[in-house]
PDB file of C-alpha atoms in Angstrom:
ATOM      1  CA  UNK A   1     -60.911  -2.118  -5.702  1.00 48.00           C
ATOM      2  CA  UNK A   2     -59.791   1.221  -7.060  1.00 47.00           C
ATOM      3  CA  UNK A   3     -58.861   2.195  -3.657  1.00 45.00           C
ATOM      4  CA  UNK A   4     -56.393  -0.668  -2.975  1.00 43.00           C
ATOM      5  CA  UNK A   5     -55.214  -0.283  -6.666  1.00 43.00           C
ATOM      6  CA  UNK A   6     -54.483   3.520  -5.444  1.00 45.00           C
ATOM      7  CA  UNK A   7     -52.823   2.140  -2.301  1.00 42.00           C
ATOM      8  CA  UNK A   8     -50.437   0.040  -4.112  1.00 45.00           C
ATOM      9  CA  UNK A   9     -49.239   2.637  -6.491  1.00 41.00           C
ATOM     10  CA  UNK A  10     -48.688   4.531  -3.866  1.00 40.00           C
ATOM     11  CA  UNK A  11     -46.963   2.519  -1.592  1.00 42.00           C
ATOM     12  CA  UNK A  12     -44.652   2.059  -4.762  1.00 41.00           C
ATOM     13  CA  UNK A  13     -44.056   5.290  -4.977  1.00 39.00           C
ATOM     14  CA  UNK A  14     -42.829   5.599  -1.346  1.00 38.00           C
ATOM     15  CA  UNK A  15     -40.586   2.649  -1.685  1.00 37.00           C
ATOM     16  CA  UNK A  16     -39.133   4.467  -4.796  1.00 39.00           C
ATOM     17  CA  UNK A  17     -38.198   7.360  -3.707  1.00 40.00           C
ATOM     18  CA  UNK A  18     -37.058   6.014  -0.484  1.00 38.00           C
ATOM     19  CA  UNK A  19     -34.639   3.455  -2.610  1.00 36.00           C
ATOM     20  CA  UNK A  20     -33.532   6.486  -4.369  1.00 42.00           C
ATOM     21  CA  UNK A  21     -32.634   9.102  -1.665  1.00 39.00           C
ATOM     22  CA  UNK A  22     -30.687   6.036   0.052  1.00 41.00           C
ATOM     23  CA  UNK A  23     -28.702   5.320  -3.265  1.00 40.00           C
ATOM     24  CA  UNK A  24     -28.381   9.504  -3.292  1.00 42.00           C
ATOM     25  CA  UNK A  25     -26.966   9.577  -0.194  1.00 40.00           C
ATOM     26  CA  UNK A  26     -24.956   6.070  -0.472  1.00 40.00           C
ATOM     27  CA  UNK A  27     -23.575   7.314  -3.955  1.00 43.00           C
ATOM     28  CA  UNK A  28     -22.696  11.344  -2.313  1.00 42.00           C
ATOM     29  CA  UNK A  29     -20.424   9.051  -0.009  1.00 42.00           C
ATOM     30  CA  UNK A  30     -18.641   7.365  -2.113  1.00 44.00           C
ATOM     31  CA  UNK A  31     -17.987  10.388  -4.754  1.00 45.00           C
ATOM     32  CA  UNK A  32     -14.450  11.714  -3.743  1.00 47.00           C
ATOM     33  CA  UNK A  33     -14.246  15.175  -1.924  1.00 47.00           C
ATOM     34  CA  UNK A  34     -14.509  18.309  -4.424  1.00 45.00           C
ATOM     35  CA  UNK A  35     -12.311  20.427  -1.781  1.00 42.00           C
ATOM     36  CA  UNK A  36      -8.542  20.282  -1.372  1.00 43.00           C
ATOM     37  CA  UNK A  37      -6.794  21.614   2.126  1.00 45.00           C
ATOM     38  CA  UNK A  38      -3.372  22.253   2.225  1.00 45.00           C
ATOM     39  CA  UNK A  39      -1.530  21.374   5.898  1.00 44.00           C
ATOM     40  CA  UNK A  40       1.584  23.893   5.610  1.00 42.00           C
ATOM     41  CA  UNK A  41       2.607  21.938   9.219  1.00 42.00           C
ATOM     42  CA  UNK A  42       2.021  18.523   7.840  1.00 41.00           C
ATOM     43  CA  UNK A  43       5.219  16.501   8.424  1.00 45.00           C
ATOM     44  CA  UNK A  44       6.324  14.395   5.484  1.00 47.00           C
ATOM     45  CA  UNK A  45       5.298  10.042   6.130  1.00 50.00           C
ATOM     46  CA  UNK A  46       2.916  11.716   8.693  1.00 51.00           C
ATOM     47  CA  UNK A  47      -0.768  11.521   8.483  1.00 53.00           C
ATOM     48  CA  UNK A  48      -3.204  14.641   9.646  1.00 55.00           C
ATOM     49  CA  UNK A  49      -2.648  15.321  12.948  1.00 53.00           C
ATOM     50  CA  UNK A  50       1.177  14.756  13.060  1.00 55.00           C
ATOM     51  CA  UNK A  51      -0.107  10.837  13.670  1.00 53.00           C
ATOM     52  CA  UNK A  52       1.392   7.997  11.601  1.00 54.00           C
ATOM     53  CA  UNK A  53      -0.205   6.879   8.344  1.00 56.00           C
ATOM     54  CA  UNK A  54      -1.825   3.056   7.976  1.00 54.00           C
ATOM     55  CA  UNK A  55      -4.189   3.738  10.870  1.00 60.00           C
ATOM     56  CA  UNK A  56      -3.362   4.579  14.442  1.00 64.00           C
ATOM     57  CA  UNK A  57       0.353   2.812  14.730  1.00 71.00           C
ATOM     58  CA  UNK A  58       2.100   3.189  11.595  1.00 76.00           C
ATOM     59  CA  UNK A  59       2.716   0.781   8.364  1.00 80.00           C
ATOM     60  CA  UNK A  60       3.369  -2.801   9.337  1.00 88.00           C
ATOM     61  CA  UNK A  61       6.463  -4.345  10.039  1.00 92.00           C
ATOM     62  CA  UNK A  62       6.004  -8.097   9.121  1.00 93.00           C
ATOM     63  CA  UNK A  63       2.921  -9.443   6.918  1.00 94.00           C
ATOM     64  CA  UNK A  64       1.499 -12.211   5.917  1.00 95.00           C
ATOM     65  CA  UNK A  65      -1.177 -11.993   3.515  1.00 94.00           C
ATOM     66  CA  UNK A  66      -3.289 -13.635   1.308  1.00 96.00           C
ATOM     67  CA  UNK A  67      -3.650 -11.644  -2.519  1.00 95.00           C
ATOM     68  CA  UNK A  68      -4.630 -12.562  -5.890  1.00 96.00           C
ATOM     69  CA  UNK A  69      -1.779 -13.861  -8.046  1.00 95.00           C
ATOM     70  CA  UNK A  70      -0.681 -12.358 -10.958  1.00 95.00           C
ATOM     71  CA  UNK A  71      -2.332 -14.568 -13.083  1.00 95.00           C
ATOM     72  CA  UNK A  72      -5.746 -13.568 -11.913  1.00 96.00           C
ATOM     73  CA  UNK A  73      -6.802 -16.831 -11.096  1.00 97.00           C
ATOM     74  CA  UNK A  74      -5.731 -18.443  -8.024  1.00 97.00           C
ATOM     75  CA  UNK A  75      -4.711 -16.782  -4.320  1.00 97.00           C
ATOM     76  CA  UNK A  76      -1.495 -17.296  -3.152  1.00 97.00           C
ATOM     77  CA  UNK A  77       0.300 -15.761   0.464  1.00 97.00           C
ATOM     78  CA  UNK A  78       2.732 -13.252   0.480  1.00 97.00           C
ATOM     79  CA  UNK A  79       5.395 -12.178   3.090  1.00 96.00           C
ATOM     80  CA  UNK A  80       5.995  -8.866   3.352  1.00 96.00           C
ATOM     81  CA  UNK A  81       8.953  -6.654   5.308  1.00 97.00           C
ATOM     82  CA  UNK A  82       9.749  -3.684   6.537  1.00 96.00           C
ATOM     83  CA  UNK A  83      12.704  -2.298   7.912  1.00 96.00           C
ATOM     84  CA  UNK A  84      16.354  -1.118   8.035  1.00 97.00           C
ATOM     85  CA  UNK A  85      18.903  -2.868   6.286  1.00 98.00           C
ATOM     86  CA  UNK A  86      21.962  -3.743   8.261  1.00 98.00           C
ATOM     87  CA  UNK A  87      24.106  -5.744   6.349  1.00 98.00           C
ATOM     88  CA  UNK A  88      23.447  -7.201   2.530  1.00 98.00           C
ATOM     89  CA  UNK A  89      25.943 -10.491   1.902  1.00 97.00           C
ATOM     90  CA  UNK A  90      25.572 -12.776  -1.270  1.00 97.00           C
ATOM     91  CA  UNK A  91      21.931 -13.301  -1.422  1.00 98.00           C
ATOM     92  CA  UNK A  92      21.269 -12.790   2.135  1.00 98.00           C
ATOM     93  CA  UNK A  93      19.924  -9.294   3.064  1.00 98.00           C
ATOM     94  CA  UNK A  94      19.402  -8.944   6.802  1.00 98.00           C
ATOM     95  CA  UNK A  95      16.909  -6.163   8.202  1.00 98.00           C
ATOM     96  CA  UNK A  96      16.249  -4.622  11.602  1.00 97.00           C
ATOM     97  CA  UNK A  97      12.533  -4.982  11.534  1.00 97.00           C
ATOM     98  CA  UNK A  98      10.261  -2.035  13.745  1.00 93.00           C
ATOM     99  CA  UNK A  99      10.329   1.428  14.573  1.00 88.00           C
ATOM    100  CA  UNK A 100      13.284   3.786  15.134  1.00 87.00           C
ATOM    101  CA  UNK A 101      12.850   3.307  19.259  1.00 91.00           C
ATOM    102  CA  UNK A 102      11.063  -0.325  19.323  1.00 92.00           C
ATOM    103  CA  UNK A 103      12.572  -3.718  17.581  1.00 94.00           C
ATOM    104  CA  UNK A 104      10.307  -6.018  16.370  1.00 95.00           C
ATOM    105  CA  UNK A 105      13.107  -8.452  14.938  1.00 96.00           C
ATOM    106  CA  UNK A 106      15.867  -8.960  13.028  1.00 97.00           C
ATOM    107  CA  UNK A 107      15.841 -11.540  10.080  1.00 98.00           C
ATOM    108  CA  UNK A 108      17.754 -12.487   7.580  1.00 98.00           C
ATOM    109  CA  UNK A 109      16.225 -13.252   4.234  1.00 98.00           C
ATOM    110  CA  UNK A 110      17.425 -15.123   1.258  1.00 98.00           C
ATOM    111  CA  UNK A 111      16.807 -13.432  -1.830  1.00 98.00           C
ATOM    112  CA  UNK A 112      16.721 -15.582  -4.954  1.00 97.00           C
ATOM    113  CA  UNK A 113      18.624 -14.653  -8.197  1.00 94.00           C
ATOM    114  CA  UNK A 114      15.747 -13.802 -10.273  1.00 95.00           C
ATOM    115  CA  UNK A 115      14.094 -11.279  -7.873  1.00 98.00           C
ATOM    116  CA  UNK A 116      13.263  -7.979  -8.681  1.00 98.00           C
ATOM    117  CA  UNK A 117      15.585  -5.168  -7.038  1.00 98.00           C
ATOM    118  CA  UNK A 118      15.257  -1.626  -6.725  1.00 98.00           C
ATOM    119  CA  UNK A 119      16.850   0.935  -4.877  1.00 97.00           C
ATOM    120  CA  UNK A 120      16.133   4.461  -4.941  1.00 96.00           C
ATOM    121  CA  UNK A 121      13.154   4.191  -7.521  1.00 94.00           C
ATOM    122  CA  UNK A 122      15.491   2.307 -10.029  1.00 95.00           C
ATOM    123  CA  UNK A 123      16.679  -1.368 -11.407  1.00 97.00           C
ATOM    124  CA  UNK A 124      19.197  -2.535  -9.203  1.00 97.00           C
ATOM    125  CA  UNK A 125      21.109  -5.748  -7.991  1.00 97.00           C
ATOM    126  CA  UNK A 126      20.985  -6.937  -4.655  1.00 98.00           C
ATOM    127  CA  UNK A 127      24.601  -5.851  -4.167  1.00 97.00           C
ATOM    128  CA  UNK A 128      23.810  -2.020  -4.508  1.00 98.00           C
ATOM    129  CA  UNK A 129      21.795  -2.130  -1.152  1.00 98.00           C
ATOM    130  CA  UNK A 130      23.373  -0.229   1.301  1.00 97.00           C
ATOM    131  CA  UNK A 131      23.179  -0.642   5.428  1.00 98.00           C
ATOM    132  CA  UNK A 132      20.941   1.795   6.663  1.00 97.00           C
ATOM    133  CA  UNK A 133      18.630   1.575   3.601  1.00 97.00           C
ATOM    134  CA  UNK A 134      15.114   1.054   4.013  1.00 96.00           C
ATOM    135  CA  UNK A 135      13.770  -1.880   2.431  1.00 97.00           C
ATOM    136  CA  UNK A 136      10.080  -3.522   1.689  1.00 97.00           C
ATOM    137  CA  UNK A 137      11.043  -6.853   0.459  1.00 98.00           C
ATOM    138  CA  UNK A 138       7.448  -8.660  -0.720  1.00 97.00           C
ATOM    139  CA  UNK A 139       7.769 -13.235  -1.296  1.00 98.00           C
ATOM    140  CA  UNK A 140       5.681 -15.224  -2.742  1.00 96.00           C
ATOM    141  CA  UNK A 141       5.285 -18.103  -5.180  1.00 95.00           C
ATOM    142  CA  UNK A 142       4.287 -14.927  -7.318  1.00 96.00           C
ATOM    143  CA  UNK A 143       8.221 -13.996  -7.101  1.00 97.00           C
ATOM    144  CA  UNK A 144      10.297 -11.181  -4.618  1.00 98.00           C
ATOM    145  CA  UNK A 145       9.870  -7.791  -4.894  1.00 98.00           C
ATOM    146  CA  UNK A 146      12.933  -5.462  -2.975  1.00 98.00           C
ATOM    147  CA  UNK A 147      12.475  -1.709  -2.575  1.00 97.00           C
ATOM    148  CA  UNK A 148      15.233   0.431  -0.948  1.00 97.00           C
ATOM    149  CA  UNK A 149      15.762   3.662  -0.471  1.00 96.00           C
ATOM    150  CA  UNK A 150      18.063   5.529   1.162  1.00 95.00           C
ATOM    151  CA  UNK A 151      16.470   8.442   2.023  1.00 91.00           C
ATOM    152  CA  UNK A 152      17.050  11.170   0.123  1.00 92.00           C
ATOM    153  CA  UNK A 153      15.361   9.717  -3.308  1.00 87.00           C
ATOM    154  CA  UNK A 154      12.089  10.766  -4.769  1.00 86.00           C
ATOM    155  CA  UNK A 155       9.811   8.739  -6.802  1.00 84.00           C
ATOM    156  CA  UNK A 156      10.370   9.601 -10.571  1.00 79.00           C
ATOM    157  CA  UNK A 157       6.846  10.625 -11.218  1.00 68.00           C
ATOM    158  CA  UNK A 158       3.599  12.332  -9.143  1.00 57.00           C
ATOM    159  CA  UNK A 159       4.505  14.514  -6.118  1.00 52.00           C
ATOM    160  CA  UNK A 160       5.447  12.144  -3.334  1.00 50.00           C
ATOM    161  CA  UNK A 161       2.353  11.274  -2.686  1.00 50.00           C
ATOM    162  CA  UNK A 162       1.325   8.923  -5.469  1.00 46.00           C
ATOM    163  CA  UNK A 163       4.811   6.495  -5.447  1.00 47.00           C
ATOM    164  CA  UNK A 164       6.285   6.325  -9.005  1.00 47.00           C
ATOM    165  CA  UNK A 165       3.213   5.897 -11.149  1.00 49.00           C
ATOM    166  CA  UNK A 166       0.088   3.701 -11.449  1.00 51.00           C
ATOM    167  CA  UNK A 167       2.084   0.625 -11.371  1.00 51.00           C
ATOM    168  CA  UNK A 168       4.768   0.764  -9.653  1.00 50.00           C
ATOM    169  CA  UNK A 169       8.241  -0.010 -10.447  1.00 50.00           C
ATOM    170  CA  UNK A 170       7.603  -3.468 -10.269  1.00 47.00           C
ATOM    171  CA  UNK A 171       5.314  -3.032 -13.192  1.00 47.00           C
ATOM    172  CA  UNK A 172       1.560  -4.083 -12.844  1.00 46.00           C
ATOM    173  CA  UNK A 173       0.851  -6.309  -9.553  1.00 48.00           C
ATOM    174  CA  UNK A 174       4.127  -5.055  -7.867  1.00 49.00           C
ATOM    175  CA  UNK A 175       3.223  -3.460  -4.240  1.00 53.00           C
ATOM    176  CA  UNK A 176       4.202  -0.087  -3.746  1.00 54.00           C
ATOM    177  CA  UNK A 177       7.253   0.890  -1.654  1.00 55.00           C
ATOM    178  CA  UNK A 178       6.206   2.347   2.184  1.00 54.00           C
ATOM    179  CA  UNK A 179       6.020   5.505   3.016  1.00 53.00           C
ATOM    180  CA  UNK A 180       9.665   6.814   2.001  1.00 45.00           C
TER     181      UNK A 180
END
């Protein structure tokens, strides 16, 4: 009897230590990396390697997806787009959507009055859009969201890196603009 009792504690032992070293290792993977390398070469909107960022082909162009609403309690879709704007009339703002050698598409949105605009990291109207921006525009029963940016702007706060603070400048909820 003492020998099984023995067996048993041991056995419990094992599994112990074995549930620890794999929450050890699981946890060590998850911390974030201690180290910091610097990439003199590294292009700016350009991953490691000189390759795009978002994974092997570059941000996407045209979304659909499904999010959490701002409420917190229901999920809703959202439209996203990215592109170049071409020409902004009234409430219509028509984009070139794709890369700088391949179209996707070109649509033309209708933007309603009470959207959020902002162009160059600050409050704007639809109206101070400019052809050749580029623009995120983000729908959904939530509200639109426009970004634009013409290029030569910098987010007001961070580095570049980090877009213009923890919430964005559509406040809390508000997707951040791509890669400008």
């Amino acid at each position: 009897m003492a020998h099984l009792t023995r067996t048993k504690a041991a056995s419990a032992v094992v599994v112990c230590a074995l549930v620890g070293a794999g929450a050890g290792i699981a946890g060590s993977a998850a911390a974030p990396a201690k180290h910091h390398k610097t990439n003199s070469t590294r292009q700016a909107g350009r991953a490691p390697g000189g390759r795009p960022p978002f994974g092997m082909h570059g941000p996407p162009v045209h979304a659909d997806v499904v999010e959490l609403n701002q409420a917190g309690n229901a999920f809703i879709t959202a439209t996203e787009d990215n592109g170049v704007v071409q020409s902004v009339s009234g409430d219509q703002l028509t984009i070139t959507e794709g890369t700088p050698t391949v179209t996707y598409k070109t649509v033309t949105l209708t933007i309603p009055s009470g959207a959020k605009v902002y162009r160059n990291f600050a409050a704007a109207s639809l109206s101070d859009i400019k052809a050749n921006d580029h623009v995120h525009v983000s729908q959904s029963s939530d509200g639109t969201v426009v970004f634009a940016n013409d290029g030569t702007a910098r987010p007001p706060h961070g580095d570049g890196r980090h877009g213009p603070g923890p919430d964005g400048p559509g406040g809390p909820g508000g997707p951040p603009p791509p890669g400008f």
